[in-house]
Coordinates of C-alpha atoms in Angstrom, one line a residue:
Chain E
M455 CA 144.6 173.2 151.3
N456 CA 141.1 174.1 150.9
D457 CA 140.7 177.5 152.4
E458 CA 141.0 180.0 149.5
R459 CA 142.3 182.6 152.2
I460 CA 144.7 180.5 154.5
I461 CA 147.7 179.3 153.3
S462 CA 148.6 176.4 155.4
S463 CA 151.6 175.0 156.0
D464 CA 150.7 172.2 153.4
D465 CA 150.6 175.1 151.3
L466 CA 154.0 175.8 151.5
H467 CA 154.8 172.1 151.3
A468 CA 153.1 172.0 147.6
Y469 CA 154.8 174.7 146.8
A470 CA 157.8 173.5 147.5
D471 CA 157.3 170.4 145.7
D472 CA 156.0 171.9 143.0
Q473 CA 152.4 170.1 143.8
L474 CA 150.5 172.8 143.8
P475 CA 148.0 173.6 141.3
P476 CA 148.6 176.9 139.1
E477 CA 146.0 179.5 141.1
R478 CA 146.5 178.4 144.0
R479 CA 150.5 179.4 143.3
A480 CA 149.8 183.3 142.8
K481 CA 148.2 183.3 146.0
V482 CA 151.0 181.3 147.9
E483 CA 153.8 183.5 146.1
A484 CA 151.7 186.6 147.1
H485 CA 151.9 184.8 150.1
L486 CA 155.5 184.3 150.7
A487 CA 156.3 187.6 149.3
A488 CA 154.9 189.2 152.6
H489 CA 156.2 186.7 154.5
P490 CA 159.6 186.6 154.6
D491 CA 160.0 184.2 157.5
D492 CA 157.4 181.2 155.5
A493 CA 159.8 182.5 152.3
E494 CA 162.5 181.1 154.2
R495 CA 160.9 177.9 155.3
V496 CA 160.2 177.3 151.3
A497 CA 163.7 177.8 150.4
E498 CA 165.0 175.5 153.0
Y499 CA 162.5 172.6 151.9
R500 CA 163.6 173.1 148.6
R501 CA 167.1 173.2 149.8
I502 CA 166.0 169.9 151.5
N503 CA 165.0 168.3 148.7
E504 CA 168.7 169.4 146.3
E505 CA 170.6 168.1 148.7
L506 CA 168.8 164.8 148.6
H507 CA 169.1 165.0 145.2
S508 CA 173.2 166.1 145.1
Q509 CA 173.4 162.7 148.0
F510 CA 171.8 160.2 146.2
D511 CA 171.4 160.8 142.4
P512 CA 174.9 159.2 142.1
V513 CA 173.8 155.7 142.4
M514 CA 171.9 155.9 139.5
R515 CA 174.5 156.5 136.8
E516 CA 176.2 153.7 138.0
S517 CA 175.3 150.9 135.9
V518 CA 172.9 148.6 137.9
P519 CA 174.6 145.3 139.9
A520 CA 175.2 142.1 138.7
R521 CA 173.2 140.6 141.0
L522 CA 169.8 142.5 140.6
R523 CA 170.0 141.1 136.9
A524 CA 171.7 138.0 137.4
R525 CA 171.4 135.6 139.8
R526 CA 172.2 131.9 140.5
R527 CA 170.0 128.9 141.4
R528 CA 171.4 125.1 142.1
G529 CA 174.4 125.5 139.6
A530 CA 172.2 126.4 136.5
P531 CA 172.9 129.2 134.3
V532 CA 172.3 133.0 135.0
A533 CA 168.5 133.8 135.4
A534 CA 168.7 137.4 134.8
I535 CA 165.6 139.6 135.5
A536 CA 166.6 142.7 134.6
A537 CA 168.3 141.1 131.8
G538 CA 165.6 138.9 130.8
L539 CA 163.2 141.6 130.3
A540 CA 165.3 144.2 128.7
A541 CA 165.9 141.2 126.1
L542 CA 162.6 141.2 125.2
L543 CA 163.1 144.6 125.3
I544 CA 165.9 144.4 122.2
G545 CA 164.0 141.9 120.6
A546 CA 160.9 144.2 120.3
G547 CA 162.8 146.7 119.2
A548 CA 164.6 144.6 116.4
G549 CA 160.7 144.5 115.2
W550 CA 161.0 140.8 114.9
L551 CA 157.6 140.7 117.0
L552 CA 156.0 141.0 113.6
R553 CA 156.9 137.8 112.7
G554 CA 154.3 136.1 114.0
E555 CA 150.8 138.0 114.4
L556 CA 148.7 137.0 117.2
V557 CA 145.4 136.2 116.5
G558 CA 143.3 136.2 119.9
D559 CA 141.2 133.4 121.4
Q560 CA 140.2 130.9 118.9
V561 CA 139.0 127.9 120.3
G562 CA 139.0 124.7 118.6
T563 CA 141.3 124.5 116.3
R564 CA 142.2 120.8 114.4
S565 CA 144.6 120.5 116.1
N566 CA 143.9 119.8 119.5
L567 CA 147.3 121.3 120.3
A568 CA 146.4 124.0 123.2
G569 CA 143.9 121.8 125.0
R570 CA 146.6 119.0 125.5
A571 CA 149.1 121.5 126.5
M572 CA 147.3 122.9 128.4
A573 CA 146.1 119.8 130.5
A574 CA 149.9 118.6 130.9
H575 CA 150.9 122.7 131.7
T576 CA 147.9 122.2 134.6
M577 CA 149.1 118.6 135.8
Y578 CA 152.5 118.9 135.6
T579 CA 153.5 122.9 137.0
A580 CA 152.1 121.6 140.0
E581 CA 154.5 119.1 140.9
V582 CA 156.7 119.7 143.3
R583 CA 158.7 116.7 143.4
H584 CA 158.3 115.1 140.2
P585 CA 157.6 118.1 137.7
V586 CA 159.7 116.3 135.2
E587 CA 160.9 112.9 133.7
V588 CA 164.6 114.0 133.1
W589 CA 165.7 116.6 134.8
A590 CA 168.5 119.8 132.5
A591 CA 171.1 118.4 134.4
E592 CA 170.6 115.2 131.4
Y593 CA 170.2 117.6 129.0
E594 CA 172.0 115.5 126.4
H595 CA 169.9 112.4 127.3
L596 CA 166.5 114.3 127.7
V597 CA 166.9 115.6 124.1
R598 CA 167.9 112.7 122.5
W599 CA 165.3 110.4 123.8
L600 CA 163.0 112.9 122.9
S601 CA 164.2 113.2 119.3
N602 CA 163.7 109.6 118.9
R603 CA 160.4 109.0 120.2
L604 CA 158.8 112.6 118.7
G605 CA 160.6 111.0 114.9
G606 CA 162.8 114.5 114.4
E607 CA 165.1 116.8 116.0
V608 CA 163.7 118.4 119.0
T609 CA 165.5 120.8 121.3
A610 CA 164.6 122.4 124.6
P611 CA 164.7 126.7 123.4
D612 CA 167.5 128.4 125.7
L613 CA 165.2 131.2 127.1
E614 CA 167.4 132.4 129.7
A615 CA 167.4 135.6 128.5
A616 CA 164.3 136.0 130.1
G617 CA 164.5 134.5 132.9
F618 CA 163.6 130.9 132.8
T619 CA 165.7 128.3 133.2
L620 CA 165.1 125.3 132.0
I621 CA 164.2 122.1 134.2
G622 CA 163.9 119.1 132.1
G623 CA 161.1 117.6 129.9
R624 CA 159.0 114.6 129.7
L625 CA 157.0 112.5 127.4
L626 CA 153.5 112.6 127.0
P627 CA 150.8 110.9 125.2
G628 CA 149.5 113.7 122.3
D629 CA 146.7 113.1 119.7
G630 CA 147.6 110.6 117.5
G631 CA 151.3 109.7 118.5
P632 CA 154.0 110.3 121.3
A633 CA 153.9 114.8 122.4
A634 CA 156.9 116.3 124.6
Q635 CA 157.0 118.7 127.5
F636 CA 159.6 121.0 128.6
M637 CA 159.5 123.0 131.6
Y638 CA 161.2 125.7 132.2
E639 CA 160.9 128.2 135.9
N640 CA 162.4 131.6 136.7
E641 CA 163.4 133.4 139.8
A642 CA 160.0 134.2 141.1
G643 CA 159.1 130.6 140.4
E644 CA 156.7 131.2 138.0
R645 CA 156.8 128.0 135.4
L646 CA 156.2 127.7 132.2
T647 CA 155.9 124.8 129.8
L648 CA 156.8 124.1 125.9
Y649 CA 154.6 121.4 124.3
L650 CA 155.7 119.7 121.2
K651 CA 154.3 117.7 118.9
R652 CA 155.0 116.5 115.3
G653 CA 152.3 116.7 112.8
D654 CA 152.3 116.4 109.3
P655 CA 155.2 117.4 107.3
T656 CA 154.5 120.3 105.3
D657 CA 156.2 123.5 104.8
R658 CA 152.6 125.2 106.8
V659 CA 153.9 128.3 109.2
T660 CA 150.7 129.4 111.4
A661 CA 150.2 132.5 113.1
F662 CA 150.1 132.8 116.8
R663 CA 146.9 131.9 118.5
Y664 CA 146.2 132.9 122.0
Q665 CA 143.8 131.4 124.8
A666 CA 143.5 133.0 128.0
G667 CA 143.0 129.9 130.9
E668 CA 142.5 129.5 134.9
N669 CA 145.4 128.0 135.5
G670 CA 147.7 130.2 132.7
D671 CA 147.3 131.2 129.2
V672 CA 148.7 129.5 126.0
I673 CA 150.2 130.2 122.6
W674 CA 149.9 127.9 119.7
W675 CA 151.5 127.7 116.1
I676 CA 152.6 124.9 113.9
D677 CA 156.0 125.0 112.3
G678 CA 156.6 123.0 109.3
P679 CA 156.0 119.7 110.5
M680 CA 156.1 120.7 114.6
G681 CA 153.3 122.1 116.6
Y682 CA 154.2 123.9 119.9
A683 CA 152.0 125.7 122.9
L684 CA 153.7 127.8 124.9
A685 CA 152.0 127.7 128.0
G686 CA 152.1 130.2 131.5
P687 CA 151.4 133.0 133.2
G688 CA 149.7 136.2 131.6
P689 CA 150.4 138.7 131.1
R690 CA 149.5 138.2 127.1
G691 CA 152.1 140.5 126.2
R692 CA 154.7 138.6 128.1
L693 CA 153.9 135.2 127.1
Q694 CA 154.1 136.4 123.5
S695 CA 157.6 138.0 123.6
L696 CA 158.7 134.5 124.9
A697 CA 156.9 132.1 122.5
H698 CA 158.5 134.7 120.0
L699 CA 161.9 133.5 121.7
V700 CA 160.8 129.6 121.2
Q701 CA 160.1 130.7 117.4
Q702 CA 163.9 132.3 117.3
S703 CA 165.1 129.4 119.0
V704 CA 164.0 126.9 117.2
N705 CA 164.2 129.2 113.7
P706 CA 167.3 130.8 113.8
Chain Q
M32 CA 155.1 144.4 127.6
A33 CA 154.8 148.0 128.3
R34 CA 154.6 147.7 132.3
E35 CA 158.2 145.5 131.5
V36 CA 159.6 148.3 129.8
E37 CA 158.7 150.8 132.9
I38 CA 159.9 148.2 135.9
V39 CA 163.5 148.4 134.2
E40 CA 163.5 151.9 133.5
H41 CA 162.9 152.2 137.2
I42 CA 165.6 149.7 138.5
P43 CA 167.9 153.2 139.1
H44 CA 165.0 155.6 140.6
L45 CA 164.6 152.3 143.1
R46 CA 167.9 152.0 143.8
R47 CA 168.2 155.5 144.8
Y48 CA 165.4 155.4 147.0
A49 CA 166.7 152.0 148.5
L50 CA 170.1 154.0 149.6
A51 CA 168.6 157.0 150.6
L52 CA 166.3 155.0 153.0
L53 CA 169.0 152.6 154.4
R54 CA 172.0 154.1 154.0
D55 CA 173.9 150.6 153.2
R56 CA 174.4 149.7 149.8
D57 CA 174.1 146.0 150.4
A58 CA 171.0 146.1 152.3
A59 CA 169.6 148.8 149.4
D60 CA 170.2 146.9 146.8
D61 CA 168.8 143.6 148.4
L62 CA 165.7 145.5 149.1
V63 CA 165.7 146.6 145.3
Q64 CA 166.0 142.4 144.4
D65 CA 163.4 141.7 146.8
C66 CA 161.2 144.1 145.5
L67 CA 161.8 143.5 141.5
E68 CA 161.0 139.4 142.4
R69 CA 158.1 140.6 144.0
A70 CA 156.7 143.2 141.3
L71 CA 157.4 139.8 138.5
S72 CA 155.8 137.3 140.4
R73 CA 152.5 139.4 141.0
W74 CA 152.5 140.6 137.6
R75 CA 149.3 139.7 137.4
L76 CA 147.9 141.2 140.1
F77 CA 148.9 144.0 138.9
R78 CA 146.8 143.9 135.1
G79 CA 144.4 146.3 136.9
G80 CA 146.2 149.4 135.8
G81 CA 148.0 152.5 137.6
S82 CA 151.0 153.6 137.8
P83 CA 153.7 151.0 138.3
R84 CA 156.2 153.4 139.5
A85 CA 153.4 153.6 142.6
W86 CA 153.0 150.1 142.7
L87 CA 156.7 149.7 143.2
F88 CA 156.5 151.9 145.4
T89 CA 153.9 150.2 147.8
I90 CA 156.0 147.1 147.7
M91 CA 158.9 148.7 148.7
H92 CA 157.6 150.2 151.8
N93 CA 156.0 146.9 152.6
L94 CA 159.4 144.9 152.2
H95 CA 160.7 147.7 154.3
V96 CA 157.9 147.3 156.9
N97 CA 158.5 143.5 157.1
A98 CA 162.0 144.0 157.5
V99 CA 161.8 146.8 160.3
K100 CA 159.3 144.2 162.1
R101 CA 161.6 141.5 162.1
R102 CA 164.5 143.4 163.5
A103 CA 161.7 144.8 165.8
V104 CA 160.9 141.4 167.1
G105 CA 163.6 140.0 169.8
A106 CA 165.2 143.1 170.1
A107 CA 165.2 144.1 174.1
A108 CA 163.8 147.7 174.3
V109 CA 162.3 149.7 170.7
D110 CA 163.2 153.1 170.9
G111 CA 160.3 154.7 169.7
T112 CA 161.7 157.8 168.0
A113 CA 164.2 156.8 165.4
N114 CA 164.3 153.2 164.0
G115 CA 166.9 151.9 166.8
V116 CA 169.2 154.3 165.5
N117 CA 171.1 155.8 168.1
V118 CA 169.0 159.0 168.5
A119 CA 170.7 161.0 171.3
P120 CA 173.3 163.2 170.3
T121 CA 176.4 163.3 171.8
Q122 CA 178.0 166.7 172.9
D123 CA 180.5 166.8 170.1
Q124 CA 177.4 165.9 167.5
R125 CA 175.1 168.8 169.2
L126 CA 177.7 171.4 168.1
E127 CA 177.9 169.8 164.4
V128 CA 176.2 170.5 161.8
L129 CA 174.4 167.7 160.0
S130 CA 174.4 166.6 156.6
V131 CA 170.8 165.9 154.8
A132 CA 172.0 162.7 154.5
R133 CA 172.9 161.9 158.4
A134 CA 170.4 164.0 159.7
L135 CA 168.1 161.3 157.9
E136 CA 169.2 158.6 159.8
R137 CA 167.5 160.4 163.1
L138 CA 163.8 160.8 161.7
P139 CA 161.5 157.5 162.1
P140 CA 161.0 155.5 159.5
E141 CA 157.9 156.5 158.9
Q142 CA 158.7 160.4 158.2
R143 CA 162.1 159.5 156.0
E144 CA 160.0 157.4 153.7
I145 CA 157.7 160.2 153.0
V146 CA 160.2 162.5 153.3
L147 CA 161.8 160.7 150.8
M148 CA 159.4 159.7 148.2
I149 CA 158.1 163.1 147.7
G150 CA 161.5 165.2 147.9
L151 CA 164.0 162.9 146.2
E152 CA 161.5 160.8 143.9
Q153 CA 159.1 163.1 143.4
L154 CA 155.9 161.0 143.9
S155 CA 152.7 163.0 144.3
Y156 CA 151.0 163.1 147.8
A157 CA 148.8 160.8 146.3
E158 CA 150.7 158.5 145.3
A159 CA 152.8 158.4 148.4
A160 CA 149.4 157.9 150.4
A161 CA 148.6 154.7 147.8
A162 CA 152.0 153.5 148.6
V163 CA 151.9 153.7 152.2
G164 CA 148.6 152.7 152.7
V165 CA 147.7 156.3 154.6
P166 CA 145.4 159.1 153.8
I167 CA 146.9 162.1 152.3
G168 CA 146.8 164.2 155.6
T169 CA 149.0 161.9 157.4
V170 CA 151.4 162.1 154.6
M171 CA 151.5 165.9 154.9
S172 CA 151.8 165.2 158.2
R173 CA 154.7 163.1 158.1
L174 CA 156.3 165.3 155.3
H175 CA 155.7 168.4 157.8
R176 CA 157.1 166.9 160.9
G177 CA 160.0 165.1 159.3
R178 CA 160.7 168.9 156.8
E179 CA 161.2 170.5 160.4
R180 CA 162.9 168.2 162.0
L181 CA 165.6 168.0 159.4
R182 CA 166.0 171.6 159.2
S183 CA 166.8 171.9 162.9
L184 CA 169.2 169.2 162.7
I185 CA 170.8 170.7 159.6
A186 CA 170.8 174.3 161.4
D187 CA 172.7 172.7 164.6
G188 CA 172.1 169.2 165.0
S189 CA 169.5 169.6 167.8
E190 CA 165.6 168.7 167.8
P191 CA 163.1 171.2 166.9
R192 CA 162.8 174.1 169.2
L193 CA 159.3 174.7 170.3
T194 CA 160.4 178.2 168.7
R195 CA 162.3 179.6 166.2
V196 CA 165.0 182.3 167.5
K197 CA 166.4 184.7 164.6

């Protein structure tokens, strides 16, 4: 393809595939005009491409089958892959990403929310057999128990739309009082934890704060009486979208 | 976020490619599903950049190669010419004019893959080389051999001849 004068078979393929630079293209065209055999070859390569399209393009117009979007595991509700991603998009389109601005890497806030959440995330997401104290199958019991101990209503946000299924939760010691952790998992086996801790009853609402860590990233914020910290794998944009889902769920 | 958008956009392309590669709807969607799951679980490895499309096809290629290997293990005799698909045309087939889709089945898998990535999915030669993990020169020779073989299969159902008589 490099020799300026000789037209190689690579040139013919690249011409048929529209992958030739314009200056080379003119040379190949001149060659084809003088060599009908090669012109016929190029025409056949193109016919092959066209026939591939006419044969297989129809599948692209079908709706994506449910099994690619959703799979059941252990009788849990459907965890959607594509639907989860789509939900993030719809959310972004609806503009609710603007609801909490992301404030970059600020470490050392007054509440040690992020630090505590990250420590608990690291410790318990690594557990295979005992990741939670109470499994999601006993959801009513789980939230009643945690609500009683934290002294205010606690629910586990539904993150199914983003492909994360609730595994369960546990009670944890927090700064100056009990805290709770809910754990989620997606089809790819990625785990996400939401750490909740009641603070002073205020109307204070903070922006999202973000911190990257060795064992995952964390986004935390305070919404009235409750502090939230969502820890999980990056990238940051995805975790942020998940944090918005949490925020929407607790603040409908 | 932007990359998640792009993965969703690629699902129809991945399905089309997998169907053309495997010619079996269920097997094709299995492959796509595995590909999506792997892409999501390895999201962080992709943060470096590059085209999501090429990355998805790399995953697809690796999954496919592994599946072909798994099938080959334990097979009494592996026919090197065409991925275990029956190659020898019968007398009747010899006379039959093959559709491109049928002719594809007679290509060795490494040629079929390249012919489809480029001819159907319009990957650049460089993207296809990266996806399959070979030099561009190898992509070009597989493309050439694959297309030449398709041409003669379509023309008369036979293997390529050394000389073409018009």
